[in-house]
Amino acid sequence: QKEVEQDPGPLSVPEGAIVSLNCTYSNSAFQYFMWYRQYSRKGPELLMYTYSSGNKEDGRFTAQVDKSSKYISLFIRDSQPSDSATYLCAMTTPSGSARQLTFGSGTQLTVLP
Amino acid sequence: DSGVTQTPKHLITATGQRVTLRCSPRSGDLSVYWYQQSLDQGLQFLIQYYNGEERAKGNILERFSAQQFPDLHSELNLSSLELGDSALYFCASSPVEETSETQYFGPGTRLLVL
C-alpha cells in the first residue's frame, strides 16, 4: 500500500463548477500538507500548504486537512479552463533541515469551456 | 518561471551509458532536491542537499549519485543506464530558512534511454 493515495482521475468538469480533489495517507507522522499544480510538460508549482487540521483559503482555492481521518482535500471554486492541469498532493515530516516530500500520484483535471 | 534552471531539457542516450543532469537553484536557496517522475511511479523524491551536505535520501538507486557544489548548483549523475530510467527528472530548491516548506521546481530534464 502506498503511503499517499490519490484518485488519478481523469476528472472533467464544466467551467464554473466546484472541483473537489482528495488524498488519503497512512503515515500519521506527516505534519505538512501541500497541493501542487503541474501543467503538461512543466514542473510542479506550489498552490497551497497547511500545517494543522482545518481549512485554509486562498482566492478560489481551499485546502482542508483532517488529521484524525488522514484525509486532505483541495476545493476549487468557479473553475476555469486555465485550471486544467494535474494536481498533486504532497506531505512531509520535517526533521531539522531535511524535507522529503511524499507525493500522491496526481489527479488530471480538465475544465471545459 | 520558478527561478530554478535545469540543463539539458532533453537527453537521449543508450543503455549502459552515464549522464549528468545539472541544476541551478533560485538565488539564495541553500537546499536542492532531486525528484524522478515516471508514469508508473509518479513523482518520487531521490535526494536533498543543504549547503553542500546530503540531508535526506529517498528511493535513489546506487547507480545514481548527486552532489552540491560551493556555488550551490547541483548535479545528478546517472550511470549504467537502463530502459527503466527513462523519466522526467526535476530539481527543486527551497529558501534559506530551514523551516520553510516551499519547494520551487525547475522545468525538468526529460531523459530517454534507448
XYZ file of C-alpha atoms in Angstrom:
227
model
C 0.000 0.000 0.000
C 1.295 3.447 -0.911
C 1.789 5.990 1.851
C -0.306 8.513 -0.070
C -3.282 7.546 -2.209
C -4.829 9.888 -4.740
C -7.558 9.225 -7.280
C -5.827 9.620 -10.659
C -8.980 10.655 -12.486
C -9.155 11.910 -15.131
C -11.722 14.417 -13.940
C -13.643 16.537 -16.419
C -15.935 19.388 -15.300
C -17.707 22.328 -16.946
C -16.416 25.846 -16.419
C -17.705 27.371 -13.192
C -18.062 24.045 -11.383
C -16.729 23.348 -7.902
C -13.949 20.783 -8.012
C -13.013 18.518 -5.126
C -9.669 16.725 -5.130
C -8.714 14.323 -2.370
C -5.860 12.343 -0.886
C -5.623 9.858 1.921
C -2.448 8.908 3.737
C -1.335 6.218 6.125
C 1.690 7.769 7.864
C 0.479 9.660 10.927
C 3.913 11.335 11.202
C 3.139 13.631 8.266
C 2.808 17.190 9.549
C 2.861 19.460 6.499
C 0.454 19.064 3.619
C 0.759 20.662 0.217
C -1.021 20.869 -3.105
C 0.984 21.316 -6.279
C -0.314 22.051 -9.757
C 1.518 20.682 -12.773
C 0.777 21.787 -16.299
C 1.711 19.479 -19.124
C 5.480 19.286 -19.655
C 6.167 21.723 -16.809
C 7.482 21.419 -13.278
C 5.045 21.310 -10.347
C 4.200 24.640 -8.722
C 3.083 25.022 -5.139
C -0.542 26.078 -4.739
C -1.099 25.800 -1.026
C 0.374 24.320 2.097
C -1.086 23.753 5.538
C 0.262 22.590 8.854
C -2.706 21.960 11.061
C -6.101 20.382 10.666
C -8.787 22.710 9.358
C -9.315 24.892 6.329
C -7.054 27.350 4.556
C -8.391 29.597 1.837
C -6.568 31.433 -0.949
C -8.762 33.029 -3.564
C -10.715 30.319 -5.357
C -8.745 27.556 -3.635
C -9.465 25.984 -0.250
C -7.263 23.326 1.325
C -8.734 21.126 4.011
C -6.863 18.793 6.340
C -8.395 16.205 8.652
C -5.539 14.563 10.534
C -7.837 12.317 12.524
C -9.092 10.729 9.306
C -5.750 11.110 7.488
C -7.567 12.873 4.669
C -6.804 16.070 2.785
C -8.801 17.906 0.142
C -8.437 20.757 -2.296
C -11.530 22.621 -3.443
C -11.519 24.849 -6.489
C -14.456 27.234 -6.799
C -15.612 28.773 -10.069
C -13.228 26.534 -12.008
C -11.677 27.966 -15.166
C -10.217 26.318 -18.279
C -6.828 27.607 -17.089
C -7.187 25.317 -14.054
C -6.820 22.323 -16.373
C -3.729 20.553 -15.062
C -2.599 17.664 -12.906
C -2.963 18.285 -9.183
C -0.575 16.548 -6.816
C -0.921 16.319 -3.080
C 2.306 16.137 -1.091
C 3.229 15.624 2.533
C 6.294 15.722 4.702
C 7.602 15.119 8.179
C 10.226 17.776 8.854
C 13.417 16.633 10.539
C 15.768 19.546 11.055
C 16.529 20.886 7.605
C 15.566 17.625 5.893
C 12.471 17.904 3.730
C 11.475 14.698 1.980
C 8.166 15.183 0.166
C 5.931 12.204 -0.492
C 3.583 12.815 -3.411
C 0.283 11.350 -4.432
C 0.017 10.027 -7.971
C -1.810 13.153 -9.166
C -5.316 13.845 -10.447
C -5.670 15.062 -14.011
C -8.307 17.795 -14.226
C -9.884 19.226 -17.361
C -12.208 22.224 -17.140
C -14.329 22.513 -20.248
C -15.303 25.985 -21.520
C 9.203 30.877 -14.062
C 10.283 29.449 -10.694
C 13.876 30.708 -10.933
C 15.258 27.160 -10.876
C 17.096 26.204 -14.055
C 17.888 22.735 -15.322
C 20.023 21.587 -18.205
C 19.702 19.897 -20.554
C 15.960 19.969 -21.281
C 16.090 16.725 -23.217
C 18.569 13.896 -23.237
C 18.574 10.775 -25.379
C 21.141 8.112 -24.640
C 21.699 4.373 -24.774
C 21.583 1.669 -22.151
C 24.782 1.332 -20.163
C 25.743 4.966 -20.615
C 26.281 7.664 -17.995
C 24.722 11.132 -17.970
C 24.898 14.214 -15.792
C 21.952 16.477 -15.108
C 22.566 19.977 -13.837
C 20.503 22.234 -11.630
C 20.919 25.847 -10.575
C 18.720 26.759 -7.603
C 16.971 30.073 -7.047
C 19.253 32.807 -5.857
C 19.835 32.408 -2.126
C 18.244 28.969 -1.783
C 20.513 26.598 0.117
C 18.518 23.396 -0.331
C 18.376 21.440 -3.561
C 16.173 18.410 -4.135
C 16.075 15.861 -6.938
C 12.915 14.021 -7.998
C 12.122 11.420 -10.624
C 8.730 11.398 -12.332
C 7.620 8.389 -14.335
C 4.200 7.228 -15.477
C 4.155 4.136 -13.287
C 5.872 5.511 -10.147
C 4.680 9.105 -10.103
C 6.862 11.808 -8.559
C 9.485 10.214 -6.322
C 11.938 12.001 -4.054
C 15.534 11.000 -4.691
C 17.839 13.128 -2.555
C 18.248 16.500 -0.821
C 21.357 18.601 -0.309
C 21.570 21.517 2.067
C 24.502 23.897 1.699
C 26.697 21.207 0.201
C 25.766 18.385 2.535
C 23.410 15.491 1.963
C 20.340 15.939 4.214
C 17.773 13.390 3.137
C 17.780 10.349 0.929
C 14.811 8.727 -0.733
C 14.442 5.998 -3.291
C 17.708 6.701 -5.073
C 19.403 3.809 -6.805
C 23.049 3.030 -6.100
C 23.767 3.746 -9.784
C 22.683 7.328 -9.158
C 24.653 9.913 -7.236
C 24.408 13.624 -6.645
C 26.426 16.474 -5.237
C 26.021 20.146 -4.458
C 28.901 22.453 -5.211
C 30.122 25.528 -3.264
C 28.217 27.824 -5.652
C 25.106 25.778 -4.652
C 24.404 24.310 -8.073
C 23.835 20.582 -8.077
C 24.439 17.681 -10.413
C 22.705 14.328 -10.588
C 24.796 11.574 -12.121
C 23.052 8.544 -13.574
C 25.232 5.619 -14.608
C 24.797 2.175 -16.154
C 21.523 3.454 -17.539
C 18.622 1.077 -18.062
C 15.457 1.450 -20.113
C 13.504 1.919 -16.885
C 15.487 5.044 -16.035
C 13.635 6.917 -18.764
C 11.713 9.609 -16.895
C 11.423 13.289 -16.122
C 13.987 14.430 -13.575
C 13.127 17.522 -11.594
C 15.265 19.657 -9.410
C 13.706 21.866 -6.749
C 15.110 24.395 -4.319
C 13.854 25.967 -1.143
C 14.562 29.222 0.695
C 17.228 29.920 3.259
C 15.007 29.364 6.267
C 15.383 25.796 7.406
C 11.741 25.526 8.374
C 10.364 26.596 5.012
C 8.148 24.042 3.348
C 8.053 25.711 -0.038
C 9.929 23.924 -2.780
C 10.288 25.579 -6.171
C 10.581 23.174 -9.068
C 12.589 23.604 -12.226
C 11.262 22.732 -15.697
C 12.807 19.262 -15.615
C 15.105 17.176 -17.795
C 13.412 14.574 -19.951
C 15.650 11.510 -20.186
C 15.063 8.823 -22.764
C 17.176 5.684 -22.597
C 17.107 3.593 -25.782
